[in-house]
Every structure is written in C-alpha cells, then in structure tokens.
C-alpha cells in the first residue's frame, strides 16, 4: 500500500503514520500546529525563559497520548487543548492567575465583533508604515490584558478559530467564550482610549 506524503496526509492518515513509527509524520504534526502552540504559550506565559520548555512538554504529551486521540475534533484543536492545559498546570504550579475572578462576571450582552482587530495592509509605503505602527500599539495594548483574554483574542483574531474550536481548546462553553471575547475587546478599547487620543489611533 502506497504511503501518502506527510504534507498531504489527512489527520487520520498522519496519526496512523506516526503510530506506525514514521518520525517524519510527527514532524509534520509539529509543523502544522506550531503556530497555534506558540501563540497559546506566548499569550498565557509571560516568562520567556519558560516557553521553550513548555513547548517541548506539549509535544512530548502529544506524542505520548496520540494513540488516545479519538478524532472528535481536528488534530490541531486537540494539540491546542493539550497546550492550553499544560499552560494552565504551569500557572497553577506558579500560583499565577489566568483571569481575576472580578473579570469573570458575565455581561448581559456580547457583541460579535467578527475579526475586527488586525489592521488592513496596504501596498502604499506610508500607509503600510502607519499600519505597522498601529499594529505595534495594538499589540502592546493586548499584552496588558489578563492572560485568558490575551489568549482568546489571539485564537479568534489571529489564529481565526471558531467559537466552537476555542471552546474545545479551553473547555469553556461557547457562550462564555463569546462573553469573554466581548469583555476583552471592551478592556482593549478602554485601554487604548485612555492612553491615546482618538486622532492618534
């Protein structure tokens, strides 16, 4: 039976190849998921020195537990869930807070705000420079949010995951994900308006 190249293999084929001893297939698992894993670790963990060890721990867990993956979600979503839980365990061990309980009070309404954060890019050098400056301002403001809010903003607006996928990764209900995203964007807007004049943004 011909083995498909790992780059074009489905999740099921890729997992089967890894479990069959194909090390290149596991390299493809890493390549397909490293962007998501990196974003989760960077948004949840503030200490740069701890991030590489956590990434290594994530992929060791993925390799060790791959036989138990039941394909109830995409492989990348499952790897994201392993990453999120690994980071949670780290934070608990360090007695660090993912989200202040005062921030967890639900709002009555949550707006959708579909993919509104990343600035548009332009071929015009002056506009591109402005977009770069704006992206820097926005990135710095996002870093001021609580770790959970930073993480949800990253998953939704940068990784472009659905509410359902984010809920699977974080084990939060869909409604809670939407509510926390609303609160995160609200805090982000308040931070930006407090620090910069409207005409500067």
PDB file of C-alpha atoms in Angstrom:
ATOM      1  CA  UNK A   1       0.000   0.000   0.000  1.00  0.00           C
ATOM      2  CA  UNK A   2       1.406   3.380  -1.038  1.00  0.00           C
ATOM      3  CA  UNK A   3       2.080   5.809   1.825  1.00  0.00           C
ATOM      4  CA  UNK A   4       0.900   9.356   1.194  1.00  0.00           C
ATOM      5  CA  UNK A   5       3.436  12.149   1.665  1.00  0.00           C
ATOM      6  CA  UNK A   6       3.010  13.508   5.189  1.00  0.00           C
ATOM      7  CA  UNK A   7       2.456  17.043   3.846  1.00  0.00           C
ATOM      8  CA  UNK A   8      -0.774  15.994   2.082  1.00  0.00           C
ATOM      9  CA  UNK A   9      -1.992  13.412   4.586  1.00  0.00           C
ATOM     10  CA  UNK A  10      -5.280  13.849   6.442  1.00  0.00           C
ATOM     11  CA  UNK A  11      -5.310  13.955  10.239  1.00  0.00           C
ATOM     12  CA  UNK A  12      -6.270  10.268  10.354  1.00  0.00           C
ATOM     13  CA  UNK A  13      -3.526   9.259   7.919  1.00  0.00           C
ATOM     14  CA  UNK A  14      -0.958  11.382   9.714  1.00  0.00           C
ATOM     15  CA  UNK A  15      -1.785   9.892  13.114  1.00  0.00           C
ATOM     16  CA  UNK A  16      -1.674   6.372  11.656  1.00  0.00           C
ATOM     17  CA  UNK A  17       1.756   7.077  10.174  1.00  0.00           C
ATOM     18  CA  UNK A  18       3.081   8.435  13.477  1.00  0.00           C
ATOM     19  CA  UNK A  19       1.748   5.430  15.379  1.00  0.00           C
ATOM     20  CA  UNK A  20       3.375   3.225  12.747  1.00  0.00           C
ATOM     21  CA  UNK A  21       6.773   4.690  13.590  1.00  0.00           C
ATOM     22  CA  UNK A  22       7.088   7.365  10.892  1.00  0.00           C
ATOM     23  CA  UNK A  23       9.116  10.131  12.548  1.00  0.00           C
ATOM     24  CA  UNK A  24       8.682  12.445   9.550  1.00  0.00           C
ATOM     25  CA  UNK A  25       4.919  12.266  10.112  1.00  0.00           C
ATOM     26  CA  UNK A  26       5.304  13.564  13.652  1.00  0.00           C
ATOM     27  CA  UNK A  27       7.466  16.360  12.273  1.00  0.00           C
ATOM     28  CA  UNK A  28       4.512  17.257  10.075  1.00  0.00           C
ATOM     29  CA  UNK A  29       2.224  17.298  13.145  1.00  0.00           C
ATOM     30  CA  UNK A  30       4.615  19.794  14.737  1.00  0.00           C
ATOM     31  CA  UNK A  31       4.803  21.888  11.566  1.00  0.00           C
ATOM     32  CA  UNK A  32       1.002  22.043  11.230  1.00  0.00           C
ATOM     33  CA  UNK A  33       0.416  23.045  14.838  1.00  0.00           C
ATOM     34  CA  UNK A  34       3.474  25.039  15.949  1.00  0.00           C
ATOM     35  CA  UNK A  35       1.847  28.398  15.127  1.00  0.00           C
ATOM     36  CA  UNK A  36      -1.107  27.647  17.386  1.00  0.00           C
ATOM     37  CA  UNK A  37       1.081  26.175  20.133  1.00  0.00           C
ATOM     38  CA  UNK A  38       3.415  29.182  20.048  1.00  0.00           C
ATOM     39  CA  UNK A  39       0.544  31.685  20.212  1.00  0.00           C
ATOM     40  CA  UNK A  40      -1.057  29.915  23.166  1.00  0.00           C
ATOM     41  CA  UNK A  41       2.187  29.701  25.124  1.00  0.00           C
ATOM     42  CA  UNK A  42       3.207  33.287  24.350  1.00  0.00           C
ATOM     43  CA  UNK A  43      -0.187  34.692  25.393  1.00  0.00           C
ATOM     44  CA  UNK A  44      -0.584  32.600  28.554  1.00  0.00           C
ATOM     45  CA  UNK A  45       3.014  32.577  29.816  1.00  0.00           C
ATOM     46  CA  UNK A  46       4.806  35.864  30.469  1.00  0.00           C
ATOM     47  CA  UNK A  47       8.261  34.463  31.317  1.00  0.00           C
ATOM     48  CA  UNK A  48      10.192  33.932  28.044  1.00  0.00           C
ATOM     49  CA  UNK A  49      12.667  31.503  29.625  1.00  0.00           C
ATOM     50  CA  UNK A  50       9.878  29.036  30.447  1.00  0.00           C
ATOM     51  CA  UNK A  51       8.272  28.984  26.998  1.00  0.00           C
ATOM     52  CA  UNK A  52      10.653  26.597  25.143  1.00  0.00           C
ATOM     53  CA  UNK A  53      10.389  24.001  27.933  1.00  0.00           C
ATOM     54  CA  UNK A  54       6.595  24.232  27.823  1.00  0.00           C
ATOM     55  CA  UNK A  55       6.557  23.779  24.045  1.00  0.00           C
ATOM     56  CA  UNK A  56       8.745  20.702  24.405  1.00  0.00           C
ATOM     57  CA  UNK A  57       6.482  19.376  27.163  1.00  0.00           C
ATOM     58  CA  UNK A  58       3.425  19.904  24.945  1.00  0.00           C
ATOM     59  CA  UNK A  59       4.821  17.859  22.067  1.00  0.00           C
ATOM     60  CA  UNK A  60       6.045  15.122  24.389  1.00  0.00           C
ATOM     61  CA  UNK A  61       2.480  14.851  25.716  1.00  0.00           C
ATOM     62  CA  UNK A  62       1.069  14.906  22.181  1.00  0.00           C
ATOM     63  CA  UNK A  63       3.386  12.081  21.105  1.00  0.00           C
ATOM     64  CA  UNK A  64       2.716  10.041  24.247  1.00  0.00           C
ATOM     65  CA  UNK A  65      -1.076  10.413  24.057  1.00  0.00           C
ATOM     66  CA  UNK A  66      -1.587  10.354  20.291  1.00  0.00           C
ATOM     67  CA  UNK A  67      -2.915   6.792  20.360  1.00  0.00           C
ATOM     68  CA  UNK A  68      -5.783   8.023  22.541  1.00  0.00           C
ATOM     69  CA  UNK A  69      -6.832  10.778  20.105  1.00  0.00           C
ATOM     70  CA  UNK A  70     -10.400   9.934  19.036  1.00  0.00           C
ATOM     71  CA  UNK A  71     -10.816  12.437  16.153  1.00  0.00           C
ATOM     72  CA  UNK A  72     -13.743  14.140  17.907  1.00  0.00           C
ATOM     73  CA  UNK A  73     -12.076  17.412  16.875  1.00  0.00           C
ATOM     74  CA  UNK A  74      -9.377  18.443  14.415  1.00  0.00           C
ATOM     75  CA  UNK A  75      -5.887  17.292  15.327  1.00  0.00           C
ATOM     76  CA  UNK A  76      -4.748  20.918  15.629  1.00  0.00           C
ATOM     77  CA  UNK A  77      -7.610  21.655  18.033  1.00  0.00           C
ATOM     78  CA  UNK A  78      -6.644  18.683  20.197  1.00  0.00           C
ATOM     79  CA  UNK A  79      -2.992  19.802  20.229  1.00  0.00           C
ATOM     80  CA  UNK A  80      -4.245  23.266  21.208  1.00  0.00           C
ATOM     81  CA  UNK A  81      -6.177  21.715  24.088  1.00  0.00           C
ATOM     82  CA  UNK A  82      -3.045  19.878  25.269  1.00  0.00           C
ATOM     83  CA  UNK A  83      -1.133  23.178  25.088  1.00  0.00           C
ATOM     84  CA  UNK A  84      -3.803  25.141  26.961  1.00  0.00           C
ATOM     85  CA  UNK A  85      -3.985  22.545  29.759  1.00  0.00           C
ATOM     86  CA  UNK A  86      -0.183  22.375  30.003  1.00  0.00           C
ATOM     87  CA  UNK A  87      -0.048  26.155  30.403  1.00  0.00           C
ATOM     88  CA  UNK A  88      -2.866  26.045  32.966  1.00  0.00           C
ATOM     89  CA  UNK A  89      -0.924  23.495  35.003  1.00  0.00           C
ATOM     90  CA  UNK A  90       2.162  25.730  34.841  1.00  0.00           C
ATOM     91  CA  UNK A  91       0.182  28.751  36.050  1.00  0.00           C
ATOM     92  CA  UNK A  92      -1.376  26.766  38.900  1.00  0.00           C
ATOM     93  CA  UNK A  93       2.041  25.483  39.956  1.00  0.00           C
ATOM     94  CA  UNK A  94       3.400  29.029  39.965  1.00  0.00           C
ATOM     95  CA  UNK A  95       0.225  30.271  41.713  1.00  0.00           C
ATOM     96  CA  UNK A  96      -0.393  32.714  38.880  1.00  0.00           C
ATOM     97  CA  UNK A  97      -3.856  33.919  37.901  1.00  0.00           C
ATOM     98  CA  UNK A  98      -5.241  33.269  34.422  1.00  0.00           C
ATOM     99  CA  UNK A  99      -8.203  35.572  34.993  1.00  0.00           C
ATOM    100  CA  UNK A 100      -9.094  37.641  38.044  1.00  0.00           C
ATOM    101  CA  UNK A 101     -12.466  36.426  39.429  1.00  0.00           C
ATOM    102  CA  UNK A 102     -13.701  40.031  39.252  1.00  0.00           C
ATOM    103  CA  UNK A 103     -13.268  39.870  35.480  1.00  0.00           C
ATOM    104  CA  UNK A 104     -15.363  36.731  35.167  1.00  0.00           C
ATOM    105  CA  UNK A 105     -18.705  38.423  35.900  1.00  0.00           C
ATOM    106  CA  UNK A 106     -20.804  37.993  32.726  1.00  0.00           C
ATOM    107  CA  UNK A 107     -22.179  40.941  30.761  1.00  0.00           C
ATOM    108  CA  UNK A 108     -25.816  40.961  29.698  1.00  0.00           C
ATOM    109  CA  UNK A 109     -24.897  41.418  26.050  1.00  0.00           C
ATOM    110  CA  UNK A 110     -21.977  40.348  23.925  1.00  0.00           C
ATOM    111  CA  UNK A 111     -21.321  41.797  20.509  1.00  0.00           C
ATOM    112  CA  UNK A 112     -19.940  39.693  17.698  1.00  0.00           C
ATOM    113  CA  UNK A 113     -17.020  41.845  16.507  1.00  0.00           C
ATOM    114  CA  UNK A 114     -16.031  39.484  13.725  1.00  0.00           C
ATOM    115  CA  UNK A 115     -12.280  39.561  13.030  1.00  0.00           C
ATOM    116  CA  UNK A 116     -12.139  43.314  13.569  1.00  0.00           C
ATOM    117  CA  UNK A 117      -8.735  43.699  15.200  1.00  0.00           C
ATOM    118  CA  UNK A 118      -5.953  43.179  12.660  1.00  0.00           C
ATOM    119  CA  UNK A 119      -5.352  46.372  10.654  1.00  0.00           C
ATOM    120  CA  UNK A 120      -5.591  46.279   6.886  1.00  0.00           C
ATOM    121  CA  UNK A 121      -2.369  46.089   4.935  1.00  0.00           C
ATOM    122  CA  UNK A 122      -1.512  48.325   2.030  1.00  0.00           C
ATOM    123  CA  UNK A 123       0.991  48.462  -0.824  1.00  0.00           C
ATOM    124  CA  UNK A 124       1.456  52.196  -0.192  1.00  0.00           C
ATOM    125  CA  UNK A 125       4.675  52.632   1.892  1.00  0.00           C
ATOM    126  CA  UNK A 126       3.291  55.480   4.023  1.00  0.00           C
ATOM    127  CA  UNK A 127       0.073  53.602   4.756  1.00  0.00           C
ATOM    128  CA  UNK A 128       1.996  50.387   5.413  1.00  0.00           C
ATOM    129  CA  UNK A 129       4.200  52.227   7.931  1.00  0.00           C
ATOM    130  CA  UNK A 130       1.100  53.609   9.655  1.00  0.00           C
ATOM    131  CA  UNK A 131      -0.406  50.112   9.752  1.00  0.00           C
ATOM    132  CA  UNK A 132       2.821  48.801  11.278  1.00  0.00           C
ATOM    133  CA  UNK A 133       2.769  51.489  13.964  1.00  0.00           C
ATOM    134  CA  UNK A 134      -0.898  50.795  14.663  1.00  0.00           C
ATOM    135  CA  UNK A 135      -0.229  47.065  14.912  1.00  0.00           C
ATOM    136  CA  UNK A 136       2.529  47.790  17.438  1.00  0.00           C
ATOM    137  CA  UNK A 137       0.208  49.960  19.531  1.00  0.00           C
ATOM    138  CA  UNK A 138      -2.491  47.322  19.389  1.00  0.00           C
ATOM    139  CA  UNK A 139      -0.076  44.510  20.248  1.00  0.00           C
ATOM    140  CA  UNK A 140       1.228  46.406  23.276  1.00  0.00           C
ATOM    141  CA  UNK A 141      -2.340  47.046  24.452  1.00  0.00           C
ATOM    142  CA  UNK A 142      -3.261  43.365  24.081  1.00  0.00           C
ATOM    143  CA  UNK A 143      -0.295  42.441  26.282  1.00  0.00           C
ATOM    144  CA  UNK A 144      -1.869  44.496  29.101  1.00  0.00           C
ATOM    145  CA  UNK A 145      -4.936  42.230  29.165  1.00  0.00           C
ATOM    146  CA  UNK A 146      -5.263  39.275  31.567  1.00  0.00           C
ATOM    147  CA  UNK A 147      -3.683  36.073  30.164  1.00  0.00           C
ATOM    148  CA  UNK A 148      -7.029  34.450  29.330  1.00  0.00           C
ATOM    149  CA  UNK A 149      -8.232  37.499  27.405  1.00  0.00           C
ATOM    150  CA  UNK A 150      -4.925  37.704  25.516  1.00  0.00           C
ATOM    151  CA  UNK A 151      -5.272  34.048  24.641  1.00  0.00           C
ATOM    152  CA  UNK A 152      -8.857  34.322  23.385  1.00  0.00           C
ATOM    153  CA  UNK A 153      -8.047  37.423  21.316  1.00  0.00           C
ATOM    154  CA  UNK A 154      -5.127  35.564  19.739  1.00  0.00           C
ATOM    155  CA  UNK A 155      -7.119  32.402  18.991  1.00  0.00           C
ATOM    156  CA  UNK A 156     -10.050  34.270  17.493  1.00  0.00           C
ATOM    157  CA  UNK A 157      -8.484  37.208  15.676  1.00  0.00           C
ATOM    158  CA  UNK A 158      -5.021  35.887  14.794  1.00  0.00           C
ATOM    159  CA  UNK A 159      -5.451  32.113  14.506  1.00  0.00           C
ATOM    160  CA  UNK A 160      -9.005  32.709  13.180  1.00  0.00           C
ATOM    161  CA  UNK A 161     -10.503  29.797  15.085  1.00  0.00           C
ATOM    162  CA  UNK A 162     -14.258  29.474  15.514  1.00  0.00           C
ATOM    163  CA  UNK A 163     -16.038  29.854  18.852  1.00  0.00           C
ATOM    164  CA  UNK A 164     -16.556  26.087  18.858  1.00  0.00           C
ATOM    165  CA  UNK A 165     -12.865  25.365  18.310  1.00  0.00           C
ATOM    166  CA  UNK A 166     -11.861  27.827  21.044  1.00  0.00           C
ATOM    167  CA  UNK A 167     -14.406  26.215  23.379  1.00  0.00           C
ATOM    168  CA  UNK A 168     -12.873  22.799  22.651  1.00  0.00           C
ATOM    169  CA  UNK A 169      -9.366  24.059  23.363  1.00  0.00           C
ATOM    170  CA  UNK A 170     -10.232  25.907  26.585  1.00  0.00           C
ATOM    171  CA  UNK A 171     -13.098  23.670  27.817  1.00  0.00           C
ATOM    172  CA  UNK A 172     -15.201  26.827  28.190  1.00  0.00           C
ATOM    173  CA  UNK A 173     -18.833  26.941  26.981  1.00  0.00           C
ATOM    174  CA  UNK A 174     -19.388  28.724  23.645  1.00  0.00           C
ATOM    175  CA  UNK A 175     -21.363  31.457  25.394  1.00  0.00           C
ATOM    176  CA  UNK A 176     -18.550  32.075  27.867  1.00  0.00           C
ATOM    177  CA  UNK A 177     -16.018  32.319  25.044  1.00  0.00           C
ATOM    178  CA  UNK A 178     -18.180  34.930  23.295  1.00  0.00           C
ATOM    179  CA  UNK A 179     -18.698  36.843  26.546  1.00  0.00           C
ATOM    180  CA  UNK A 180     -15.010  36.859  27.467  1.00  0.00           C
ATOM    181  CA  UNK A 181     -14.093  37.996  23.952  1.00  0.00           C
ATOM    182  CA  UNK A 182     -16.572  40.849  24.290  1.00  0.00           C
ATOM    183  CA  UNK A 183     -15.079  41.829  27.648  1.00  0.00           C
ATOM    184  CA  UNK A 184     -11.530  41.531  26.244  1.00  0.00           C
ATOM    185  CA  UNK A 185     -12.327  43.859  23.336  1.00  0.00           C
ATOM    186  CA  UNK A 186     -14.053  46.272  25.730  1.00  0.00           C
ATOM    187  CA  UNK A 187     -10.991  46.375  28.006  1.00  0.00           C
ATOM    188  CA  UNK A 188      -8.755  46.779  24.975  1.00  0.00           C
ATOM    189  CA  UNK A 189     -10.780  49.733  23.702  1.00  0.00           C
ATOM    190  CA  UNK A 190     -10.783  51.384  27.152  1.00  0.00           C
ATOM    191  CA  UNK A 191      -7.018  50.949  27.450  1.00  0.00           C
ATOM    192  CA  UNK A 192      -6.386  52.448  24.014  1.00  0.00           C
ATOM    193  CA  UNK A 193      -8.717  55.413  24.567  1.00  0.00           C
ATOM    194  CA  UNK A 194      -7.199  56.103  27.984  1.00  0.00           C
ATOM    195  CA  UNK A 195      -3.656  56.086  26.632  1.00  0.00           C
ATOM    196  CA  UNK A 196      -4.027  57.655  23.208  1.00  0.00           C
ATOM    197  CA  UNK A 197      -6.113  60.459  21.783  1.00  0.00           C
ATOM    198  CA  UNK A 198      -8.642  59.358  19.204  1.00  0.00           C
ATOM    199  CA  UNK A 199      -6.840  61.171  16.391  1.00  0.00           C
ATOM    200  CA  UNK A 200      -3.663  59.217  17.213  1.00  0.00           C
ATOM    201  CA  UNK A 201      -5.322  55.833  16.609  1.00  0.00           C
TER     202      UNK A 201
END
